[in-house]
């Protein structure tokens, strides 16, 4: 158990949160929510002891082991994958190394043998003899295939390292588990495995995530950072969101009542302040007015900001949208990304492309948006279509010296600075922020710029390659609602389960041996027994293991 008592944390003399009093108990998963910059990751670092808090105390029950998801992807490059995972349970790892050192002694004695036997007994009690098998199961469950299990960390790419570090944090059944964005870099199958693991985990979990489905699935409490404090709510993300909507509405209504009352009081004071008979009443009401004015001024300002996202097509789309015939493409290393891929897109389609062949999906999106040429095959856009594209890698759009205003003017029919800045303001680039150079923007800021570009296009077909990447929960929610309301065609992929479920009416999965195409919701797709059987058949013999339902 972790007990947080009167904890306050400042950043550059500005308090992130103060007087925090919380308890984190075993058997519960606590989701930490809040706007970007509110202090979510900072709070986890304070709990882990990586950062000092300014006041108050944090108490961890005696003897409990805490594990933290590491963020430095290069810290273990000199170690093997399995050793890196084992290091998540330091006592077990050090004990194993000590036993190995004893047996490697050139002058091994009977005393060494007794000592080694004693250490091996402790090693067994800690679960050391089952560790190898557990590690392999974890790595496979998190999407890292067996061929990588014995490699060095330096041989892995970034997404593979993320999976190893996640396995490291959950290895050895820690008493307290701190996870900062654990679903980043994971596909939906791996996220599902992690959800199932955490649902069965009996100890304390504290997690920061932008994945709403993940938070809804695993969380029993939400700790929300806003208004300079941390408030705990029982329930998952959806329950918290509904509760905060009610509380915000009540606060707005209370504020309106106070403002209306102040207006009446002010009129009375102005009318009767010089009237001798009414002066005492006017003075009394002036005190009430001042008190109400102070309470309105003291209303806390939320750190949450929702961008305004709205896609409006300039023209209605016709029946003929997109016809794709027999596309073939290999990557630079000769790997087949698309093989005789064919698809007809209809005017009411909102298609989610799902599965583990992420490079194939990106390649398809690049081809139909004329970023890449296929090795063979063809595609035809309908005459009434106008299409725009948000690629997974948007870096080429920002390799210039423009500020944000001038950058967006490239894509705007209206060239007036005031119009473009007003548009940017709705996307949370207000004031001088609209003059920032685009080459120094964060990942989330670049995505918001790209969304602005798409909104200005007036297109009736949107192609979005992992659009929620880098966005905070508020931006994801705004984008999600805008796409649900959009009357045109959407072709997209995402690792966000809730995003897919709420938007898509058609699911397409690209596999090495063909595609699966179903007119159904994502939740229905992953439960469909016929789809599951077909997936196993299409992946059979490829060496790619599909152990879990997407």
Coordinates of C-alpha atoms in Angstrom, one line a residue:
X1 CA 0.0 0.0 0.0
X2 CA 1.1 3.6 -0.7
X3 CA -0.1 6.4 1.5
X4 CA 0.3 10.0 0.2
X5 CA -0.2 12.6 2.9
X6 CA -0.3 16.4 2.2
X7 CA 2.1 16.1 -0.7
X8 CA 2.8 19.2 -2.8
X9 CA 5.0 19.5 -5.9
X10 CA 6.2 22.7 -7.6
X11 CA 7.6 23.2 -11.0
X12 CA 9.6 26.4 -11.6
X13 CA 7.9 27.9 -8.5
X14 CA 4.5 27.1 -9.9
X15 CA 2.6 24.4 -8.0
X16 CA 1.6 21.4 -10.1
X17 CA -0.6 20.1 -7.3
X18 CA -0.7 20.6 -3.6
X19 CA -2.0 19.0 -0.4
X20 CA -2.6 15.7 -2.1
X21 CA -4.0 12.9 0.2
X22 CA -4.5 9.5 -1.4
X23 CA -4.2 5.8 -0.6
X24 CA -3.3 3.2 -3.1
X25 CA -4.3 -0.3 -2.0
X26 CA -3.7 -3.9 -3.3
X27 CA -6.2 -5.4 -5.7
X28 CA -6.9 -2.0 -7.4
X29 CA -5.7 -0.3 -10.5
X30 CA -5.5 3.5 -10.4
X31 CA -5.6 5.5 -13.7
X32 CA -3.9 8.9 -13.5
X33 CA -5.6 11.3 -15.9
X34 CA -5.0 15.0 -16.6
X35 CA -4.1 17.4 -19.4
X36 CA -0.6 17.4 -21.0
X37 CA 1.6 19.2 -18.5
X38 CA -0.7 18.7 -15.6
X39 CA 1.9 16.5 -13.9
X40 CA 0.9 12.9 -14.5
X41 CA 4.4 11.5 -15.2
X42 CA 5.8 13.8 -12.5
X43 CA 3.4 12.3 -10.0
X44 CA 4.6 8.7 -10.9
X45 CA 8.2 9.8 -10.5
X46 CA 7.4 11.3 -7.1
X47 CA 5.8 8.0 -6.0
X48 CA 8.8 6.0 -7.2
X49 CA 11.2 8.3 -5.5
X50 CA 12.9 9.5 -8.7
X51 CA 11.8 13.0 -8.0
X52 CA 11.5 14.8 -4.6
X53 CA 8.3 16.4 -3.5
X54 CA 8.3 19.8 -1.9
X55 CA 6.2 18.9 1.2
X56 CA 4.2 16.1 2.8
X57 CA 5.1 12.4 3.0
X58 CA 4.8 9.2 0.9
X59 CA 4.8 5.9 2.8
X60 CA 5.1 2.5 1.3
X61 CA 4.2 -0.6 3.4
X62 CA 7.3 -2.3 4.8
X63 CA 8.9 -5.0 2.6
X64 CA 6.9 -4.2 -0.5
X65 CA 8.7 -4.2 -3.9
X66 CA 7.9 -1.5 -6.4
X67 CA 8.5 -1.9 -10.1
X68 CA 8.5 1.0 -12.6
X69 CA 8.2 0.9 -16.4
X70 CA 11.6 2.4 -17.6
X71 CA 11.5 5.1 -20.2
X72 CA 15.2 5.1 -21.3
X73 CA 15.2 2.7 -24.2
X74 CA 19.0 2.6 -24.5
X75 CA 19.8 1.9 -20.8
X76 CA 20.1 -1.9 -21.3
X77 CA 21.8 -2.1 -24.7
X78 CA 24.7 -4.0 -23.3
X79 CA 22.5 -6.7 -21.8
X80 CA 20.5 -9.6 -23.4
X81 CA 16.8 -9.4 -23.7
X82 CA 16.1 -12.1 -21.0
X83 CA 18.7 -10.5 -18.6
X84 CA 17.0 -7.1 -19.1
X85 CA 13.6 -8.6 -18.1
X86 CA 15.2 -10.4 -15.1
X87 CA 16.7 -7.2 -13.9
X88 CA 13.1 -6.1 -13.1
X89 CA 13.4 -8.4 -10.1
X90 CA 16.8 -7.2 -8.7
X91 CA 17.0 -9.7 -5.8
X92 CA 16.4 -12.7 -8.1
X93 CA 18.8 -11.3 -10.8
X94 CA 21.6 -10.7 -8.3
X95 CA 21.1 -14.0 -6.7
X96 CA 21.4 -15.9 -10.0
X97 CA 24.6 -14.0 -10.9
X98 CA 26.0 -14.8 -7.4
X99 CA 25.3 -18.5 -7.9
X100 CA 26.9 -18.5 -11.3
X101 CA 30.0 -16.8 -9.9
X102 CA 30.4 -19.4 -7.2
X103 CA 30.2 -22.3 -9.6
X104 CA 32.7 -20.6 -11.9
X105 CA 35.4 -20.3 -9.2
X106 CA 38.5 -22.3 -10.1
X107 CA 39.1 -23.3 -6.5
X108 CA 35.5 -24.4 -5.8
X109 CA 35.3 -25.8 -2.2
X110 CA 32.8 -27.8 -0.1
X111 CA 32.0 -24.6 1.7
X112 CA 31.2 -23.0 -1.7
X113 CA 29.0 -25.9 -2.5
X114 CA 27.0 -25.5 0.8
X115 CA 26.7 -21.8 0.2
X116 CA 25.5 -22.3 -3.4
X117 CA 23.0 -24.9 -2.2
X118 CA 21.6 -22.5 0.3
X119 CA 21.4 -19.7 -2.3
X120 CA 19.7 -22.1 -4.8
X121 CA 17.0 -22.8 -2.2
X122 CA 16.3 -19.1 -1.9
X123 CA 16.4 -18.8 -5.7
X124 CA 13.7 -21.5 -5.9
X125 CA 11.6 -19.8 -3.3
X126 CA 11.7 -16.6 -5.4
X127 CA 10.5 -18.5 -8.4
X128 CA 13.8 -18.5 -10.2
X129 CA 13.4 -21.9 -11.8
X130 CA 10.2 -20.9 -13.5
X131 CA 11.5 -17.5 -14.5
X132 CA 12.8 -18.5 -17.9
X133 CA 9.5 -19.9 -19.0
X134 CA 7.6 -16.9 -17.5
X135 CA 9.8 -14.5 -19.3
X136 CA 9.3 -16.2 -22.7
X137 CA 5.5 -16.2 -22.2
X138 CA 5.5 -12.5 -21.3
X139 CA 7.6 -11.5 -24.3
X140 CA 5.5 -13.6 -26.7
X141 CA 2.3 -12.2 -25.2
X142 CA 3.6 -8.7 -25.7
X143 CA 4.3 -9.4 -29.3
X144 CA 8.1 -10.1 -29.2
X145 CA 8.6 -13.4 -31.1
X146 CA 11.0 -16.2 -29.9
X147 CA 13.7 -15.3 -32.4
X148 CA 14.3 -12.1 -30.4
X149 CA 14.4 -13.6 -26.9
X150 CA 18.1 -14.4 -26.9
X151 CA 19.3 -11.3 -28.7
X152 CA 21.1 -8.3 -27.2
X153 CA 18.9 -5.2 -26.5
X154 CA 21.1 -3.2 -28.9
X155 CA 19.9 -5.4 -31.8
X156 CA 16.2 -4.5 -31.2
X157 CA 14.3 -1.5 -32.6
X158 CA 12.5 1.0 -30.4
X159 CA 9.1 -0.7 -30.4
X160 CA 10.7 -4.1 -29.5
X161 CA 12.6 -2.4 -26.7
X162 CA 9.3 -1.0 -25.3
X163 CA 7.9 -4.5 -25.1
X164 CA 11.0 -5.8 -23.2
X165 CA 10.9 -3.0 -20.7
X166 CA 7.2 -3.6 -20.1
X167 CA 8.0 -7.3 -19.5
X168 CA 10.7 -6.1 -17.1
X169 CA 8.3 -4.0 -15.1
X170 CA 5.7 -6.8 -14.6
X171 CA 8.2 -9.6 -14.0
X172 CA 8.3 -11.3 -10.6
X173 CA 4.9 -10.2 -9.3
X174 CA 5.9 -6.8 -7.8
X175 CA 3.8 -5.5 -4.9
X176 CA 3.4 -2.1 -6.6
X177 CA 3.5 -1.5 -10.3
X178 CA 3.9 2.0 -11.8
X179 CA 3.3 2.2 -15.6
X180 CA 3.7 5.4 -17.6
X181 CA 2.0 5.0 -21.0
X182 CA 2.4 1.2 -21.2
X183 CA 0.4 0.8 -24.4
X184 CA 2.6 3.1 -26.4
X185 CA 4.2 1.1 -29.3
X186 CA 2.0 -1.9 -28.7
X187 CA -0.5 -3.4 -31.2
X188 CA -4.0 -4.2 -30.1
X189 CA -3.2 -7.9 -29.6
X190 CA -0.4 -7.0 -27.2
X191 CA -2.6 -4.4 -25.4
X192 CA -5.2 -7.1 -25.0
X193 CA -2.6 -9.4 -23.4
X194 CA -1.6 -6.6 -21.0
X195 CA -5.2 -5.9 -20.1
X196 CA -5.8 -9.6 -19.2
X197 CA -2.5 -9.7 -17.2
X198 CA -3.5 -6.6 -15.2
X199 CA -7.0 -7.9 -14.6
X200 CA -5.6 -11.0 -12.9
X201 CA -2.8 -9.0 -11.1
X202 CA -3.7 -9.0 -7.4
X203 CA -1.4 -6.2 -6.2
X204 CA -1.4 -2.4 -6.7
X205 CA -1.2 -0.8 -10.2
X206 CA -0.9 2.9 -10.9
X207 CA -1.0 3.7 -14.6
X208 CA -0.9 6.8 -16.9
X209 CA -2.4 6.1 -20.3
X210 CA -4.2 7.9 -23.2
X211 CA -6.0 4.7 -24.2
X212 CA -9.6 5.0 -23.1
X213 CA -10.5 1.4 -23.7
X214 CA -7.4 0.3 -21.7
X215 CA -8.4 2.6 -18.8
X216 CA -12.0 1.4 -18.9
X217 CA -10.9 -2.3 -18.9
X218 CA -8.3 -2.3 -16.1
X219 CA -9.0 0.7 -13.8
X220 CA -11.0 0.5 -10.6
X221 CA -10.2 4.1 -9.6
X222 CA -9.3 7.3 -11.5
X223 CA -7.1 9.9 -10.0
X224 CA -7.6 13.1 -11.9
X225 CA -5.0 15.9 -11.9
X226 CA -6.7 19.3 -12.4
X227 CA -7.3 22.6 -10.7
X228 CA -4.0 22.2 -8.9
X229 CA -5.1 19.1 -7.0
X230 CA -5.6 15.3 -7.4
X231 CA -9.1 14.0 -7.0
X232 CA -9.9 10.3 -6.7
X233 CA -13.0 8.8 -8.2
X234 CA -14.2 5.2 -7.8
X235 CA -14.8 3.5 -11.2
X236 CA -13.2 3.4 -14.6
X237 CA -12.6 6.2 -17.2
X238 CA -16.1 6.4 -18.6
X239 CA -17.6 6.7 -15.1
X240 CA -15.1 9.4 -14.2
X241 CA -15.8 11.3 -17.5
X242 CA -19.6 11.2 -16.9
X243 CA -19.1 12.3 -13.3
X244 CA -16.9 15.3 -14.3
X245 CA -19.4 16.3 -16.9
X246 CA -22.1 16.5 -14.2
X247 CA -19.7 18.4 -11.8
X248 CA -18.7 20.9 -14.5
X249 CA -22.3 21.5 -15.4
X250 CA -23.2 22.1 -11.8
X251 CA -20.2 24.5 -11.5
X252 CA -21.3 26.4 -14.6
X253 CA -24.8 26.7 -13.3
X254 CA -23.6 27.9 -9.9
X255 CA -21.4 30.5 -11.5
X256 CA -24.3 31.7 -13.7
X257 CA -26.5 32.1 -10.6
X258 CA -23.7 34.0 -8.8
X259 CA -23.3 36.3 -11.8
X260 CA -27.0 36.9 -12.2
X261 CA -27.2 37.7 -8.4
X262 CA -24.3 40.1 -8.7
X263 CA -26.0 41.9 -11.6
X264 CA -29.2 42.4 -9.5
X265 CA -27.1 43.5 -6.5
X266 CA -25.1 46.0 -8.6
X267 CA -28.3 47.5 -10.0
X268 CA -29.7 48.0 -6.4
X269 CA -26.4 49.5 -5.1
X270 CA -26.2 52.0 -8.0
X271 CA -29.8 53.0 -7.6
X272 CA -29.9 53.4 -3.8
X273 CA -26.4 54.1 -2.6
X274 CA -27.1 57.9 -2.4
X275 CA -30.6 57.4 -0.9
X276 CA -30.4 58.0 2.9
X277 CA -33.4 55.6 3.6
X278 CA -31.9 52.8 1.6
X279 CA -28.2 53.4 2.2
X280 CA -27.9 50.8 5.0
X281 CA -29.4 48.1 2.7
X282 CA -27.1 49.3 -0.2
X283 CA -24.1 48.9 2.1
X284 CA -25.2 45.4 3.2
X285 CA -25.7 44.3 -0.4
X286 CA -22.3 45.8 -1.3
X287 CA -20.7 43.3 1.2
X288 CA -22.7 40.4 -0.4
X289 CA -21.6 41.6 -3.9
X290 CA -17.9 41.8 -2.9
X291 CA -18.1 38.3 -1.4
X292 CA -19.8 36.9 -4.5
X293 CA -17.2 38.7 -6.8
X294 CA -14.4 37.1 -4.8
X295 CA -15.9 33.6 -5.1
X296 CA -16.3 34.0 -8.9
X297 CA -12.7 35.2 -9.2
X298 CA -11.5 32.3 -7.1
X299 CA -13.1 29.7 -9.3
X300 CA -10.2 27.4 -10.4
X301 CA -9.3 27.3 -14.0
X302 CA -9.1 23.8 -15.6
X303 CA -5.8 22.8 -17.2
X304 CA -7.9 20.7 -19.7
X305 CA -8.3 22.2 -23.2
X306 CA -10.3 20.5 -26.0
X307 CA -9.3 21.4 -29.5
X308 CA -12.1 22.2 -32.0
X309 CA -12.1 19.4 -34.6
X310 CA -14.7 19.5 -37.4
X311 CA -14.4 18.0 -40.9
X312 CA -16.9 19.4 -43.4
X313 CA -16.9 18.2 -47.0
X314 CA -17.2 20.8 -49.7
X315 CA -19.3 18.5 -51.9
X316 CA -21.3 15.4 -51.3
X317 CA -19.7 12.1 -52.4
X318 CA -21.1 10.0 -55.2
X319 CA -21.6 6.2 -55.4
X320 CA -18.2 5.5 -56.9
X321 CA -15.5 6.2 -54.3
X322 CA -12.5 4.0 -54.7
X323 CA -11.7 0.9 -56.7
X324 CA -8.4 -1.0 -55.9
X325 CA -7.3 -3.8 -58.2
X326 CA -4.5 -6.3 -57.6
X327 CA -2.0 -4.1 -55.9
X328 CA 1.4 -5.6 -55.3
X329 CA 4.3 -4.1 -53.4
X330 CA 7.5 -5.3 -51.8
X331 CA 9.7 -3.2 -49.5
X332 CA 13.3 -2.4 -50.0
X333 CA 14.3 -5.7 -48.3
X334 CA 12.0 -7.7 -50.6
X335 CA 9.3 -8.4 -48.0
X336 CA 5.9 -8.7 -49.6
X337 CA 3.7 -5.9 -48.1
X338 CA 0.8 -6.2 -50.5
X339 CA -0.1 -9.2 -52.7
X340 CA -2.9 -8.9 -55.2
X341 CA -4.8 -6.6 -52.9
X342 CA -8.2 -5.6 -54.2
X343 CA -11.0 -3.6 -52.5
X344 CA -14.1 -1.6 -53.4
X345 CA -14.9 1.4 -51.1
X346 CA -18.5 2.5 -50.9
X347 CA -19.9 6.0 -50.1
X348 CA -21.1 5.1 -46.6
X349 CA -17.9 3.3 -45.5
X350 CA -15.9 4.1 -42.4
X351 CA -13.2 1.4 -42.7
X352 CA -10.8 0.4 -40.0
X353 CA -7.8 -1.5 -41.2
X354 CA -6.7 -3.8 -38.3
X355 CA -4.3 -6.6 -37.5
X356 CA -0.5 -6.9 -37.1
X357 CA 0.6 -6.0 -40.7
X358 CA 1.0 -2.3 -39.9
X359 CA 3.6 -1.8 -42.6
X360 CA 1.2 -3.2 -45.2
X361 CA -1.5 -0.8 -44.1
X362 CA 0.8 2.2 -44.2
X363 CA 2.0 1.1 -47.7
X364 CA -1.6 0.9 -48.9
X365 CA -2.4 4.3 -47.6
X366 CA 0.7 5.7 -49.2
X367 CA -0.2 4.2 -52.6
X368 CA -3.8 5.4 -52.8
X369 CA -2.6 8.9 -51.8
X370 CA 0.2 8.8 -54.4
X371 CA 3.1 9.0 -52.0
X372 CA 4.4 5.6 -53.2
X373 CA 3.9 3.7 -56.5
X374 CA 3.0 0.0 -56.4
X375 CA 5.0 -2.7 -58.1
X376 CA 1.9 -3.6 -60.1
X377 CA -1.9 -3.1 -59.9
X378 CA -4.1 0.0 -60.1
X379 CA -6.6 2.1 -58.3
X380 CA -9.3 4.6 -59.4
X381 CA -10.9 7.4 -57.4
X382 CA -14.5 8.4 -58.2
X383 CA -15.1 11.7 -60.0
X384 CA -16.9 13.2 -57.1
X385 CA -14.2 12.3 -54.5
X386 CA -11.7 14.7 -53.0
X387 CA -9.3 13.0 -50.6
X388 CA -6.7 14.1 -48.0
X389 CA -4.2 12.2 -46.0
X390 CA -2.7 12.1 -42.5
X391 CA 0.4 9.8 -42.8
X392 CA 2.0 8.0 -39.9
X393 CA 5.3 9.8 -40.6
X394 CA 4.5 13.5 -41.1
X395 CA 8.1 14.8 -40.7
X396 CA 8.5 15.8 -44.4
X397 CA 5.7 18.4 -43.9
X398 CA 7.7 20.2 -41.2
X399 CA 11.2 20.2 -42.7
X400 CA 11.1 24.0 -43.4
X401 CA 11.5 27.3 -41.7
X402 CA 7.8 28.4 -41.6
X403 CA 6.1 29.5 -38.5
X404 CA 2.7 27.8 -37.8
X405 CA 0.6 30.6 -39.3
X406 CA 2.6 30.7 -42.6
X407 CA 2.7 26.9 -42.7
X408 CA -1.1 26.6 -42.5
X409 CA -1.6 29.4 -45.0
X410 CA -0.1 27.0 -47.6
X411 CA -3.3 24.9 -47.3
X412 CA -5.9 27.7 -46.8
X413 CA -8.0 29.3 -49.5
X414 CA -8.4 32.3 -47.1
X415 CA -5.0 34.0 -46.8
X416 CA -5.9 36.6 -44.1
X417 CA -3.6 36.2 -41.1
X418 CA -6.5 36.9 -38.7
X419 CA -8.6 34.1 -40.2
X420 CA -5.7 31.5 -40.0
X421 CA -4.7 32.5 -36.5
X422 CA -8.4 32.3 -35.4
X423 CA -8.5 28.8 -36.9
X424 CA -5.2 27.9 -35.1
X425 CA -6.6 29.3 -31.8
X426 CA -9.4 26.7 -31.9
X427 CA -6.6 24.1 -32.3
X428 CA -5.0 25.4 -29.1
X429 CA -2.3 27.5 -30.8
X430 CA -3.2 30.9 -29.3
X431 CA -1.3 34.2 -29.2
X432 CA 2.4 33.9 -29.9
X433 CA 2.2 30.1 -30.2
X434 CA 0.9 30.6 -33.7
X435 CA 4.3 32.2 -34.6
X436 CA 6.4 29.1 -33.4
X437 CA 8.6 27.5 -36.0
X438 CA 7.1 24.3 -37.2
X439 CA 10.4 22.4 -37.1
X440 CA 10.5 22.7 -33.2
X441 CA 7.0 21.4 -32.6
X442 CA 6.3 18.4 -30.5
X443 CA 4.7 15.3 -31.9
X444 CA 1.2 16.2 -30.6
X445 CA 1.5 19.8 -32.0
X446 CA 2.4 18.5 -35.4
X447 CA -0.6 16.2 -35.4
X448 CA -2.8 19.1 -34.5
X449 CA -1.3 21.1 -37.4
X450 CA -2.0 18.2 -39.8
X451 CA -5.6 18.0 -38.5
X452 CA -5.9 21.7 -39.3
X453 CA -4.7 21.1 -42.8
X454 CA -7.2 18.3 -43.2
X455 CA -10.1 20.4 -42.0
X456 CA -9.2 23.2 -44.4
X457 CA -9.1 20.8 -47.3
X458 CA -12.9 20.3 -47.5
X459 CA -12.3 16.7 -48.6
X460 CA -15.0 14.1 -48.6
X461 CA -12.6 11.1 -48.1
X462 CA -10.1 11.1 -45.1
X463 CA -7.2 8.6 -44.9
X464 CA -5.7 8.6 -41.4
X465 CA -2.7 6.4 -40.5
X466 CA -2.7 6.0 -36.7
X467 CA -4.1 9.6 -36.1
X468 CA -4.2 9.3 -32.3
X469 CA -0.5 8.8 -32.0
X470 CA 1.0 11.7 -29.9
X471 CA -2.4 13.1 -29.0
X472 CA -3.6 13.6 -25.4
X473 CA -7.0 12.3 -24.2
X474 CA -8.7 15.6 -24.8
X475 CA -7.5 15.8 -28.5
X476 CA -8.3 12.1 -29.0
X477 CA -11.9 12.7 -27.7
X478 CA -12.4 15.8 -29.9
X479 CA -11.0 13.9 -33.0
X480 CA -13.1 10.9 -32.2
X481 CA -16.3 12.9 -32.0
X482 CA -15.5 14.8 -35.2
X483 CA -15.0 11.5 -37.2
X484 CA -18.2 10.0 -35.8
X485 CA -20.1 13.1 -37.1
X486 CA -18.3 13.3 -40.5
X487 CA -20.6 12.5 -43.4
X488 CA -17.9 11.3 -45.8
X489 CA -15.7 8.2 -46.2
X490 CA -13.0 7.4 -43.7
X491 CA -10.1 4.9 -44.2
X492 CA -8.0 4.6 -41.0
X493 CA -6.0 2.5 -38.7
X494 CA -5.4 2.9 -34.9
X495 CA -4.1 1.1 -31.8
X496 CA -7.0 2.7 -29.9
X497 CA -9.7 0.2 -29.4
X498 CA -12.4 2.7 -28.4
X499 CA -11.5 4.9 -31.4
X500 CA -12.0 2.0 -33.8
X501 CA -15.2 0.7 -32.1
X502 CA -16.9 4.1 -32.1
X503 CA -16.1 5.1 -35.7
X504 CA -15.8 2.1 -38.0
X505 CA -18.7 0.3 -39.6
X506 CA -16.5 -1.9 -41.7
X507 CA -13.4 -3.9 -40.7
X508 CA -10.6 -4.9 -43.1
X509 CA -7.6 -7.0 -42.0
X510 CA -4.6 -7.4 -44.3
X511 CA -2.9 -10.8 -43.8
X512 CA 0.1 -12.4 -45.7
X513 CA -2.4 -14.7 -47.5
X514 CA -5.3 -12.4 -48.3
X515 CA -7.7 -10.1 -46.5
X516 CA -10.7 -10.4 -44.2
X517 CA -13.5 -7.9 -45.0
X518 CA -16.5 -7.6 -42.8
X519 CA -19.4 -5.1 -42.5
X520 CA -19.5 -5.1 -38.7
X521 CA -18.3 -3.2 -35.6
X522 CA -14.8 -3.9 -34.2
X523 CA -16.2 -5.5 -31.0
X524 CA -18.3 -7.9 -33.1
X525 CA -15.3 -8.6 -35.3
X526 CA -13.0 -9.7 -32.5
X527 CA -15.7 -11.9 -31.0
X528 CA -16.7 -13.6 -34.3
X529 CA -15.8 -17.3 -34.3
X530 CA -15.7 -17.5 -38.1
X531 CA -13.3 -14.5 -38.2
X532 CA -11.0 -16.1 -35.6
X533 CA -10.9 -19.4 -37.5
X534 CA -10.2 -17.5 -40.8
X535 CA -7.4 -15.5 -39.2
X536 CA -5.7 -18.7 -38.0
X537 CA -6.0 -20.2 -41.4
X538 CA -4.6 -17.1 -43.2
X539 CA -1.6 -16.8 -40.8
X540 CA -0.8 -20.5 -40.8
X541 CA 2.7 -21.3 -42.0
X542 CA 3.8 -17.6 -41.8
X543 CA 5.7 -17.9 -38.5
X544 CA 3.5 -15.2 -37.1
X545 CA 1.7 -16.4 -34.0
X546 CA -1.8 -15.1 -33.3
X547 CA -2.5 -16.4 -29.8
X548 CA -5.0 -13.7 -28.9
X549 CA -8.1 -12.2 -30.3
X550 CA -7.0 -8.9 -31.7

